[in-house]
Every structure is written in structure tokens, then in C-alpha cells.
């Protein structure tokens, strides 16, 4: 293996369309369930329980300047957010922050672009320097091969920009070209939730680790990640996708400077209001992880892990003894955060239909919107389904899934 977003009538957005009016024959049409996207509204219930007590208020006179800390390499990074990022990683034990530069971005998408620019431009700096010593009039810019495992957004990002520094070269497992390359390693992987490592492993390669899902609610924390460039995002950690805050932990100072320069040119920094909100949220989560936490504050990761475990159990029960669908199984691993063996509960379900069935088409016929495996470089027999919708939406999906039987439509 080398529709339209629907909004409910209530004030809050929903992945379930409004219930249509009854037809002439009296039958009530089924509402559409949109599980194509990964909107993490599952976390809404936890934050409603937290309530206003832990909310942050930003005075109108605060954060007027472009600059947050001129002494910091990332001059637009709010000190409070930097502090809370370090604290959270220390509490969870999922990444090393010592001797790393922290760079904030507008979501991980901007940080991916910044990393690609920094890595490819740094190599070109070395090439230009070497050539200038040999052939003073010759200039050469290497066009990087950019590759990764199954993840739909990577080729879209690179192909959209049409950069002269790099180009998308497909699945890393099929990469057989010479020259410099950048490999994206998403672990746990989106869409299949598998823990991944670099697969090319050549001398001229550089690796970016996208660790958006390396949090205790999704997978066991087996060791702190220790890589040159590591990307995280608030949306997958806390559910606050709308804040558009991500961060990178970068070992090399020169690479970090180039990433900062990219963001400076791209957006002149990152919203301070969003940073301060994210800092407050991360502080609440760290507080909830303490043994002496407030009585009215549940441990965020324990709460979220239990919710994910319940959802995966419901999903498996819905397709139990159904020969039409296959739901992947994951081994248990010892988690250093919970100090016990724990299961894996990805934010997406990578479901396979029986051979010859277009799975996305089958679900669409039952008014369930999913993302086809073809969008990830896979087969039409696979779909990615979000496990992060609101409770009522997920329960409706599971109920409807349990009623789908038969052979399905062929490709």
C-alpha cells in the first residue's frame, strides 16, 4: 500500500444535523452524523464541570505590544505559557524540555511549515557556504524530499505552498531516492493510532516528530520523548482546538531561530490572548494531576482516559459479531504516568470494511460522514472516524453503526 459542515439549531455547533421535518408518509429522516473531522468537542463536558472558577480574565490594557519577552529566542512566546508547558511535560513525563527551545505557533500546522522551512533552509546554507569556497559564482538550492507515514494533511500542506525548498515524496516506507530528506513521524499515528519510529534512517535525513496524541488519555506514556524537533498542540491535549495554539520543542538553536523567523514573517507572532488562555488551561490540568488537588477538580487525564476507554468499548460492542467491519486491537503497555498497564484509545478509529466494500460510501448511505482511507494514501476499504465528538453525537453514531449489516456496496 505504497459535505458540508452542519450546524445545529442550538447556539453550539454540532456534528449532527438538525432533525428534519417528517416527510409526507410520516417517516422521520435520519439526521446526518459528521465524523469526518477531528473536532475535539468530547472535552466540553469536563470543562463545563470546571466552570467559571478557573477562568482567566484579560484586561483590555494588557498584551498590546507585539513582544512578549525580548530576551527569549522566541520573542513572542508568553513567559506564562512557556512555564506551563514545561510544568505539564514534567508532570506527564511525555517529553524532555531541558536544553530545548520552546516555540509557540498558531496550531501545529504553522509549526510544521516552520520546521520544514528551517530544516531545508539550513541545509541550503551549508551547501551555499561550501560552494562559495569552491565556485564563487555558483549557487545551488537543494529541493528536499519530504515524506511521512499515512496522514492526509502533510501532502496538502506541501502541495498548496509549492515551495522551492521541498516537495512531498509520499510514504516513507516506499522512499528509495538519494539525497537529503525530511521525514515526518506522527506517533501515535493519525489515523491508525500506532506508535511509530523513523523508517528511512539515512545519513542525509532529518526527522520531525509530531506528538500531538502522545498524552495519557490516548496511549501509555512509556518514556519521555527525546527528539530534535517535537510538536504538540493544545487541541489534541485539552480539546481547545479553537484557540489555535501549538508548540515545538527544538534542540538546535539555529533551527529554532529559523522557525521563529518563519512565524515572524508569516503572522508576526502568535495571539497573546490565545497564549494566555492556553497557559491557564495547562495550569489547570497540571493542578488536576496533583495528589493534593482541589476537591472539585477531577484529574483531567484520568477523566479523559476513562471516557476514551468507554467509547472504544461501545464501538467494539457495536460491531461485535458483525463480519462487515474490522476494528483494530492494540496491546496494553505500562504507563509511567498512571503507574499501571493501560490500553490504547486513539482519537480516531481506523475501521476496515470487508474486502471490496467502499467503506466511506457505505457509511455515507447511512448518513454517517467519515474520511476515506484513500485520503491517507490507503484503500477505499478503510475509513477514519473521529472518536472525539460530543457524547450525544457519539452515542447516536454507535447506535446507528450497530444496525448496519449485509454485504455493503462494492467498489
CSV table of C-alpha atoms in Angstrom, one decimal:
chain,number,residue,atom,x,y,z
A,1,UNK,CA,0.0,0.0,0.0
A,2,UNK,CA,2.8,2.4,-1.3
A,3,UNK,CA,-20.1,17.6,2.8
A,4,UNK,CA,-20.6,20.3,4.2
A,5,UNK,CA,-20.3,21.2,7.9
A,6,UNK,CA,-23.7,21.1,9.6
A,7,UNK,CA,-24.7,23.3,12.5
A,8,UNK,CA,-27.5,22.5,14.9
A,9,UNK,CA,-30.3,25.0,15.7
A,10,UNK,CA,-28.9,25.4,19.2
A,11,UNK,CA,-26.3,28.1,19.9
A,12,UNK,CA,-23.5,25.5,20.0
A,13,UNK,CA,-22.1,23.9,16.9
A,14,UNK,CA,-22.8,20.2,16.4
A,15,UNK,CA,-21.7,17.3,14.2
A,16,UNK,CA,-25.3,16.1,14.0
A,17,UNK,CA,-27.6,18.0,11.7
A,18,UNK,CA,-31.0,19.2,13.0
A,19,UNK,CA,-33.8,16.6,12.9
A,20,UNK,CA,-35.6,17.2,9.6
A,21,UNK,CA,-39.4,17.6,9.4
A,22,UNK,CA,-41.4,14.5,8.9
A,23,UNK,CA,-42.0,13.5,5.2
A,24,UNK,CA,-45.4,13.2,3.6
A,25,UNK,CA,-45.5,9.5,4.6
A,26,UNK,CA,-44.9,10.3,8.2
A,27,UNK,CA,-41.3,8.9,8.4
A,28,UNK,CA,-38.7,10.9,10.2
A,29,UNK,CA,-35.5,11.2,8.1
A,30,UNK,CA,-32.3,10.3,10.0
A,31,UNK,CA,-30.0,13.2,10.9
A,32,UNK,CA,-26.5,13.3,9.4
A,33,UNK,CA,-23.7,12.5,11.7
A,34,UNK,CA,-20.4,14.2,10.7
A,35,UNK,CA,-17.4,12.3,12.0
A,36,UNK,CA,-15.1,13.3,9.1
A,37,UNK,CA,-13.3,15.9,11.1
A,38,UNK,CA,-11.5,15.6,14.4
A,39,UNK,CA,-13.2,18.4,16.3
A,40,UNK,CA,-12.5,17.5,19.9
A,41,UNK,CA,-15.8,18.6,21.5
A,42,UNK,CA,-15.8,15.5,23.7
A,43,UNK,CA,-13.8,17.5,26.2
A,44,UNK,CA,-16.6,20.1,26.5
A,45,UNK,CA,-18.3,18.2,29.4
A,46,UNK,CA,-15.1,18.2,31.5
A,47,UNK,CA,-14.6,21.9,31.1
A,48,UNK,CA,-18.2,22.7,31.9
A,49,UNK,CA,-17.7,20.9,35.2
A,50,UNK,CA,-14.6,23.0,35.8
A,51,UNK,CA,-16.8,26.1,35.3
A,52,UNK,CA,-16.0,29.7,35.8
A,53,UNK,CA,-14.0,29.3,38.9
A,54,UNK,CA,-10.8,28.6,36.9
A,55,UNK,CA,-11.5,31.0,34.1
A,56,UNK,CA,-9.0,33.7,33.1
A,57,UNK,CA,-9.8,37.4,32.6
A,58,UNK,CA,-7.6,39.5,30.3
A,59,UNK,CA,-7.7,43.3,31.0
A,60,UNK,CA,-8.2,45.5,27.9
A,61,UNK,CA,-4.9,47.2,28.5
A,62,UNK,CA,-2.9,44.0,28.6
A,63,UNK,CA,-0.9,42.5,25.8
A,64,UNK,CA,-0.8,45.5,23.4
A,65,UNK,CA,2.8,45.0,22.3
A,66,UNK,CA,4.0,42.6,19.6
A,67,UNK,CA,6.7,41.5,22.0
A,68,UNK,CA,6.3,39.1,25.0
A,69,UNK,CA,9.9,38.6,26.0
A,70,UNK,CA,12.8,40.2,24.1
A,71,UNK,CA,15.3,38.1,26.0
A,72,UNK,CA,13.8,34.9,24.7
A,73,UNK,CA,14.8,33.4,21.3
A,74,UNK,CA,11.0,33.1,20.6
A,75,UNK,CA,10.3,36.7,21.4
A,76,UNK,CA,6.5,36.4,21.0
A,77,UNK,CA,6.2,33.4,23.5
A,78,UNK,CA,4.4,34.5,26.6
A,79,UNK,CA,6.5,33.6,29.7
A,80,UNK,CA,3.5,32.1,31.5
A,81,UNK,CA,2.8,29.7,28.6
A,82,UNK,CA,6.4,28.7,28.5
A,83,UNK,CA,6.3,27.9,32.2
A,84,UNK,CA,3.1,25.9,32.0
A,85,UNK,CA,4.4,23.9,29.0
A,86,UNK,CA,7.4,22.8,31.0
A,87,UNK,CA,5.4,22.0,34.1
A,88,UNK,CA,2.9,19.9,32.2
A,89,UNK,CA,5.5,17.9,30.4
A,90,UNK,CA,7.3,17.3,33.7
A,91,UNK,CA,4.1,16.1,35.3
A,92,UNK,CA,3.1,13.8,32.5
A,93,UNK,CA,6.6,12.7,31.6
A,94,UNK,CA,6.0,12.6,27.9
A,95,UNK,CA,8.7,14.9,26.6
A,96,UNK,CA,12.1,16.3,27.7
A,97,UNK,CA,12.1,20.1,27.8
A,98,UNK,CA,15.6,20.6,29.3
A,99,UNK,CA,18.0,22.2,26.8
A,100,UNK,CA,15.2,22.8,24.4
A,101,UNK,CA,13.9,26.0,22.8
A,102,UNK,CA,10.1,26.3,23.1
A,103,UNK,CA,8.5,27.9,20.0
A,104,UNK,CA,4.8,28.7,20.0
A,105,UNK,CA,2.8,28.6,16.8
A,106,UNK,CA,-0.8,29.1,15.5
A,107,UNK,CA,-1.6,25.4,15.8
A,108,UNK,CA,0.8,22.6,14.8
A,109,UNK,CA,0.1,23.3,11.1
A,110,UNK,CA,2.1,26.5,11.3
A,111,UNK,CA,4.9,24.8,13.2
A,112,UNK,CA,5.1,22.0,10.6
A,113,UNK,CA,5.7,24.6,7.9
A,114,UNK,CA,8.2,26.5,10.1
A,115,UNK,CA,10.1,23.2,10.7
A,116,UNK,CA,10.2,22.3,7.0
A,117,UNK,CA,11.5,25.8,6.2
A,118,UNK,CA,14.1,25.8,8.9
A,119,UNK,CA,15.5,22.3,8.1
A,120,UNK,CA,15.6,22.8,4.3
A,121,UNK,CA,17.0,26.3,4.5
A,122,UNK,CA,19.7,25.2,7.0
A,123,UNK,CA,21.0,22.6,4.6
A,124,UNK,CA,21.0,25.1,1.8
A,125,UNK,CA,23.0,27.4,3.9
A,126,UNK,CA,25.7,24.7,4.3
A,127,UNK,CA,25.6,23.9,0.5
A,128,UNK,CA,25.9,27.6,-0.4
A,129,UNK,CA,28.8,28.1,2.0
A,130,UNK,CA,30.6,25.0,0.7
A,131,UNK,CA,30.1,26.0,-2.9
A,132,UNK,CA,31.1,29.6,-2.3
A,133,UNK,CA,34.5,28.4,-1.2
A,134,UNK,CA,35.0,26.3,-4.4
A,135,UNK,CA,33.0,28.1,-7.1
A,136,UNK,CA,32.3,31.7,-6.0
A,137,UNK,CA,29.8,32.3,-8.8
A,138,UNK,CA,27.7,29.1,-8.4
A,139,UNK,CA,24.5,28.9,-6.4
A,140,UNK,CA,22.6,25.7,-5.6
A,141,UNK,CA,19.4,25.2,-3.7
A,142,UNK,CA,18.6,21.6,-2.8
A,143,UNK,CA,15.0,20.7,-3.1
A,144,UNK,CA,14.2,18.4,-0.2
A,145,UNK,CA,12.2,15.2,-0.4
A,146,UNK,CA,9.5,15.5,2.3
A,147,UNK,CA,7.9,12.2,3.4
A,148,UNK,CA,5.9,10.6,6.1
A,149,UNK,CA,3.5,7.8,7.1
A,150,UNK,CA,-0.2,7.9,6.4
A,151,UNK,CA,-1.5,11.4,7.2
A,152,UNK,CA,-3.7,13.3,4.9
A,153,UNK,CA,-2.7,16.9,5.8
A,154,UNK,CA,1.0,16.6,5.0
A,155,UNK,CA,0.8,16.4,1.2
A,156,UNK,CA,-1.9,19.1,1.2
A,157,UNK,CA,0.3,21.4,3.2
A,158,UNK,CA,3.3,21.0,1.0
A,159,UNK,CA,1.5,20.9,-2.4
A,160,UNK,CA,-0.5,24.0,-1.5
A,161,UNK,CA,2.6,26.1,-1.0
A,162,UNK,CA,4.6,24.8,-3.9
A,163,UNK,CA,7.8,25.6,-2.1
A,164,UNK,CA,11.1,25.6,-4.0
A,165,UNK,CA,12.8,24.3,-0.9
A,166,UNK,CA,11.0,20.9,-0.5
A,167,UNK,CA,8.3,18.7,-2.1
A,168,UNK,CA,6.1,15.9,-0.9
A,169,UNK,CA,7.6,12.5,-1.8
A,170,UNK,CA,5.0,10.1,-0.3
A,171,UNK,CA,5.0,7.2,2.2
A,172,UNK,CA,8.3,6.9,4.0
A,173,UNK,CA,8.1,3.1,3.7
A,174,UNK,CA,8.3,3.4,-0.1
A,175,UNK,CA,11.1,6.0,-0.2
A,176,UNK,CA,14.1,4.9,-2.3
A,177,UNK,CA,15.6,8.1,-3.6
A,178,UNK,CA,19.1,9.5,-2.9
A,179,UNK,CA,19.8,12.9,-1.3
A,180,UNK,CA,18.6,14.9,1.6
A,181,UNK,CA,15.1,14.3,3.0
A,182,UNK,CA,12.8,15.3,5.9
A,183,UNK,CA,10.7,12.5,7.5
A,184,UNK,CA,7.6,13.3,9.5
A,185,UNK,CA,7.0,10.8,12.2
A,186,UNK,CA,3.5,11.0,13.7
A,187,UNK,CA,3.3,9.0,16.9
A,188,UNK,CA,0.8,7.9,17.9
A,189,UNK,CA,-0.1,7.9,14.2
A,190,UNK,CA,-3.1,9.6,12.7
A,191,UNK,CA,-5.3,7.8,11.5
A,192,UNK,CA,-4.4,4.3,12.9
A,193,UNK,CA,-3.1,5.2,16.4
A,194,UNK,CA,0.0,3.1,16.0
A,195,UNK,CA,3.3,4.1,17.8
A,196,UNK,CA,5.8,4.9,15.0
A,197,UNK,CA,9.5,5.4,14.6
A,198,UNK,CA,11.6,6.7,11.6
A,199,UNK,CA,11.8,4.2,8.8
A,200,UNK,CA,14.3,5.6,6.3
A,201,UNK,CA,17.2,6.2,8.7
A,202,UNK,CA,19.8,7.6,6.2
A,203,UNK,CA,22.7,9.9,6.8
A,204,UNK,CA,21.2,12.9,5.0
A,205,UNK,CA,17.9,12.7,6.7
A,206,UNK,CA,16.3,14.9,9.3
A,207,UNK,CA,13.2,14.0,11.3
A,208,UNK,CA,10.3,15.9,12.8
A,209,UNK,CA,8.2,14.1,15.4
A,210,UNK,CA,4.6,15.1,15.5
A,211,UNK,CA,3.5,14.0,19.0
A,212,UNK,CA,0.0,15.6,19.1
A,213,UNK,CA,-1.6,12.4,20.5
A,214,UNK,CA,1.2,11.4,22.9
A,215,UNK,CA,-0.9,12.1,26.0
A,216,UNK,CA,-2.2,9.6,28.7
A,217,UNK,CA,-5.8,9.6,27.5
A,218,UNK,CA,-4.8,8.1,24.2
A,219,UNK,CA,-1.8,5.9,24.9
A,220,UNK,CA,0.6,4.7,27.5
A,221,UNK,CA,3.4,7.1,28.3
A,222,UNK,CA,6.3,4.7,28.2
A,223,UNK,CA,9.2,7.2,28.3
A,224,UNK,CA,9.8,10.9,27.8
A,225,UNK,CA,10.2,11.7,24.1
A,226,UNK,CA,13.7,12.9,23.3
A,227,UNK,CA,14.0,14.1,19.7
A,228,UNK,CA,15.5,17.1,17.8
A,229,UNK,CA,12.1,18.6,16.9
A,230,UNK,CA,8.9,17.6,18.7
A,231,UNK,CA,5.5,19.1,18.0
A,232,UNK,CA,2.5,19.3,20.4
A,233,UNK,CA,-0.9,21.1,20.2
A,234,UNK,CA,-3.5,22.3,22.7
A,235,UNK,CA,-6.3,21.0,20.6
A,236,UNK,CA,-5.5,17.3,21.0
A,237,UNK,CA,-4.2,17.6,24.6
A,238,UNK,CA,-7.0,19.7,26.1
A,239,UNK,CA,-9.7,19.9,23.4
A,240,UNK,CA,-9.3,23.6,22.9
A,241,UNK,CA,-8.9,23.4,19.1
A,242,UNK,CA,-10.4,26.9,18.6
A,243,UNK,CA,-7.5,28.6,20.5
A,244,UNK,CA,-5.1,27.5,17.7
A,245,UNK,CA,-2.1,27.1,19.9
A,246,UNK,CA,0.7,24.6,19.4
A,247,UNK,CA,4.3,24.4,20.5
A,248,UNK,CA,7.6,22.9,19.3
A,249,UNK,CA,10.5,21.7,21.5
A,250,UNK,CA,13.6,22.2,19.4
A,251,UNK,CA,17.2,21.1,20.3
A,252,UNK,CA,19.2,23.1,17.8
A,253,UNK,CA,19.4,26.8,18.3
A,254,UNK,CA,19.9,27.6,14.6
A,255,UNK,CA,16.9,25.6,13.6
A,256,UNK,CA,14.9,27.3,16.3
A,257,UNK,CA,15.9,30.7,15.1
A,258,UNK,CA,14.8,29.9,11.6
A,259,UNK,CA,11.4,28.6,12.8
A,260,UNK,CA,10.9,31.8,14.8
A,261,UNK,CA,11.8,33.8,11.7
A,262,UNK,CA,9.2,31.9,9.6
A,263,UNK,CA,6.5,32.6,12.1
A,264,UNK,CA,7.6,36.2,12.4
A,265,UNK,CA,7.3,36.7,8.6
A,266,UNK,CA,4.1,34.6,8.4
A,267,UNK,CA,2.0,36.1,11.2
A,268,UNK,CA,4.3,38.4,13.2
A,269,UNK,CA,4.0,36.2,16.2
A,270,UNK,CA,1.0,34.4,17.8
A,271,UNK,CA,-2.1,35.8,19.5
A,272,UNK,CA,-1.3,36.7,23.1
A,273,UNK,CA,-4.9,36.2,24.2
A,274,UNK,CA,-4.8,32.7,22.9
A,275,UNK,CA,-1.5,32.0,24.6
A,276,UNK,CA,-2.7,33.3,27.9
A,277,UNK,CA,-5.8,31.2,27.7
A,278,UNK,CA,-3.8,28.2,26.8
A,279,UNK,CA,-1.4,28.8,29.7
A,280,UNK,CA,-4.4,29.0,32.1
A,281,UNK,CA,-5.8,25.7,30.7
A,282,UNK,CA,-2.4,23.9,31.0
A,283,UNK,CA,-2.1,25.2,34.6
A,284,UNK,CA,-5.5,23.8,35.5
A,285,UNK,CA,-4.5,20.4,34.0
A,286,UNK,CA,-1.3,20.3,35.9
A,287,UNK,CA,-3.2,21.2,39.1
A,288,UNK,CA,-5.7,18.4,38.5
A,289,UNK,CA,-2.8,15.9,38.3
A,290,UNK,CA,-1.6,16.7,41.8
A,291,UNK,CA,-2.4,14.4,44.8
A,292,UNK,CA,-3.5,17.5,46.8
A,293,UNK,CA,-5.7,18.9,44.1
A,294,UNK,CA,-8.9,20.8,44.9
A,295,UNK,CA,-11.8,18.5,45.7
A,296,UNK,CA,-13.9,20.0,42.9
A,297,UNK,CA,-11.3,19.3,40.2
A,298,UNK,CA,-11.1,15.8,38.7
A,299,UNK,CA,-7.8,14.6,37.3
A,300,UNK,CA,-8.1,15.6,33.7
A,301,UNK,CA,-6.1,12.7,32.2
A,302,UNK,CA,-7.8,10.1,34.3
A,303,UNK,CA,-11.2,11.5,33.4
A,304,UNK,CA,-10.4,11.7,29.7
A,305,UNK,CA,-8.8,8.2,29.6
A,306,UNK,CA,-11.9,6.7,31.2
A,307,UNK,CA,-14.1,8.4,28.7
A,308,UNK,CA,-12.0,7.2,25.7
A,309,UNK,CA,-11.9,3.7,27.1
A,310,UNK,CA,-15.7,3.7,27.4
A,311,UNK,CA,-16.1,4.9,23.8
A,312,UNK,CA,-13.8,2.3,22.4
A,313,UNK,CA,-15.7,-0.4,24.3
A,314,UNK,CA,-19.0,0.9,22.9
A,315,UNK,CA,-17.5,0.9,19.4
A,316,UNK,CA,-16.3,-2.7,19.7
A,317,UNK,CA,-19.6,-3.9,21.1
A,318,UNK,CA,-21.5,-2.2,18.2
A,319,UNK,CA,-19.5,-4.3,15.6
A,320,UNK,CA,-19.3,-7.4,17.7
A,321,UNK,CA,-20.1,-10.5,15.6
A,322,UNK,CA,-20.5,-8.2,12.5
A,323,UNK,CA,-18.4,-9.6,9.6
A,324,UNK,CA,-18.7,-6.4,7.7
A,325,UNK,CA,-16.4,-4.3,9.9
A,326,UNK,CA,-12.9,-4.8,11.5
A,327,UNK,CA,-11.8,-2.6,14.4
A,328,UNK,CA,-8.1,-2.8,15.2
A,329,UNK,CA,-6.9,-4.1,18.5
A,330,UNK,CA,-4.0,-2.7,20.5
A,331,UNK,CA,-1.7,-4.2,23.1
A,332,UNK,CA,-1.5,-3.0,26.7
A,333,UNK,CA,1.6,-1.1,27.8
A,334,UNK,CA,2.9,0.0,31.1
A,335,UNK,CA,2.2,3.7,31.6
A,336,UNK,CA,4.7,5.7,33.7
A,337,UNK,CA,2.1,8.4,34.2
A,338,UNK,CA,-0.6,6.1,35.7
A,339,UNK,CA,1.9,3.5,37.1
A,340,UNK,CA,-0.1,0.7,35.6
A,341,UNK,CA,-0.7,-1.3,32.4
A,342,UNK,CA,-3.1,0.5,30.2
A,343,UNK,CA,-4.8,0.2,26.9
A,344,UNK,CA,-4.5,2.3,23.8
A,345,UNK,CA,-7.5,4.5,22.8
A,346,UNK,CA,-6.7,6.6,19.8
A,347,UNK,CA,-8.7,9.8,19.0
A,348,UNK,CA,-9.6,8.2,15.6
A,349,UNK,CA,-10.9,4.8,14.7
A,350,UNK,CA,-9.3,3.3,11.6
A,351,UNK,CA,-12.1,0.9,10.5
A,352,UNK,CA,-11.8,-1.6,7.7
A,353,UNK,CA,-14.8,-2.9,5.8
A,354,UNK,CA,-14.8,-6.4,4.3
A,355,UNK,CA,-12.9,-6.8,1.0
A,356,UNK,CA,-14.4,-5.0,-2.0
A,357,UNK,CA,-16.6,-2.6,0.0
A,358,UNK,CA,-16.1,1.2,-0.3
A,359,UNK,CA,-16.4,1.9,3.4
A,360,UNK,CA,-16.8,5.7,3.1
A,361,UNK,CA,-19.6,5.2,0.6
A,362,UNK,CA,-21.3,2.6,2.8
A,363,UNK,CA,-21.3,4.9,5.9
A,364,UNK,CA,-22.5,7.9,3.8
A,365,UNK,CA,-25.5,5.8,2.7
A,366,UNK,CA,-26.4,5.5,6.4
A,367,UNK,CA,-25.9,9.3,6.8
A,368,UNK,CA,-22.5,9.0,8.6
A,369,UNK,CA,-19.8,11.2,7.2
A,370,UNK,CA,-16.3,9.7,7.5
A,371,UNK,CA,-12.9,10.2,5.9
A,372,UNK,CA,-11.9,7.7,3.2
A,373,UNK,CA,-8.7,5.7,3.5
A,374,UNK,CA,-7.8,7.0,0.0
A,375,UNK,CA,-7.3,10.4,1.6
A,376,UNK,CA,-4.5,8.9,3.6
A,377,UNK,CA,-2.8,7.0,0.8
A,378,UNK,CA,-4.7,3.8,1.7
A,379,UNK,CA,-7.5,1.8,0.3
A,380,UNK,CA,-11.2,2.6,-0.1
A,381,UNK,CA,-12.0,-0.3,2.3
A,382,UNK,CA,-10.8,1.9,5.2
A,383,UNK,CA,-12.3,4.9,6.8
A,384,UNK,CA,-11.2,7.2,9.6
A,385,UNK,CA,-13.8,8.0,12.2
A,386,UNK,CA,-13.5,10.7,14.9
A,387,UNK,CA,-13.9,9.4,18.4
A,388,UNK,CA,-13.9,12.9,19.9
A,389,UNK,CA,-17.4,14.2,19.2
A,390,UNK,CA,-19.9,15.1,21.9
A,391,UNK,CA,-21.5,12.3,24.0
A,392,UNK,CA,-24.9,12.5,22.3
A,393,UNK,CA,-23.4,12.5,18.8
A,394,UNK,CA,-21.1,9.6,19.6
A,395,UNK,CA,-23.9,7.6,21.2
A,396,UNK,CA,-26.1,8.2,18.1
A,397,UNK,CA,-23.3,7.0,15.8
A,398,UNK,CA,-22.7,3.8,17.8
A,399,UNK,CA,-26.5,3.1,17.8
A,400,UNK,CA,-26.7,3.5,14.1
A,401,UNK,CA,-23.5,1.6,13.5
A,402,UNK,CA,-25.0,-1.5,15.2
A,403,UNK,CA,-27.8,-1.6,12.7
A,404,UNK,CA,-25.5,-1.7,9.6
A,405,UNK,CA,-25.4,-5.3,8.3
A,406,UNK,CA,-25.2,-7.1,5.0
A,407,UNK,CA,-22.5,-7.1,2.3
A,408,UNK,CA,-22.4,-3.3,1.6
A,409,UNK,CA,-21.9,-1.8,-1.9
A,410,UNK,CA,-18.9,-2.9,-4.0
A,411,UNK,CA,-16.3,-0.5,-5.3
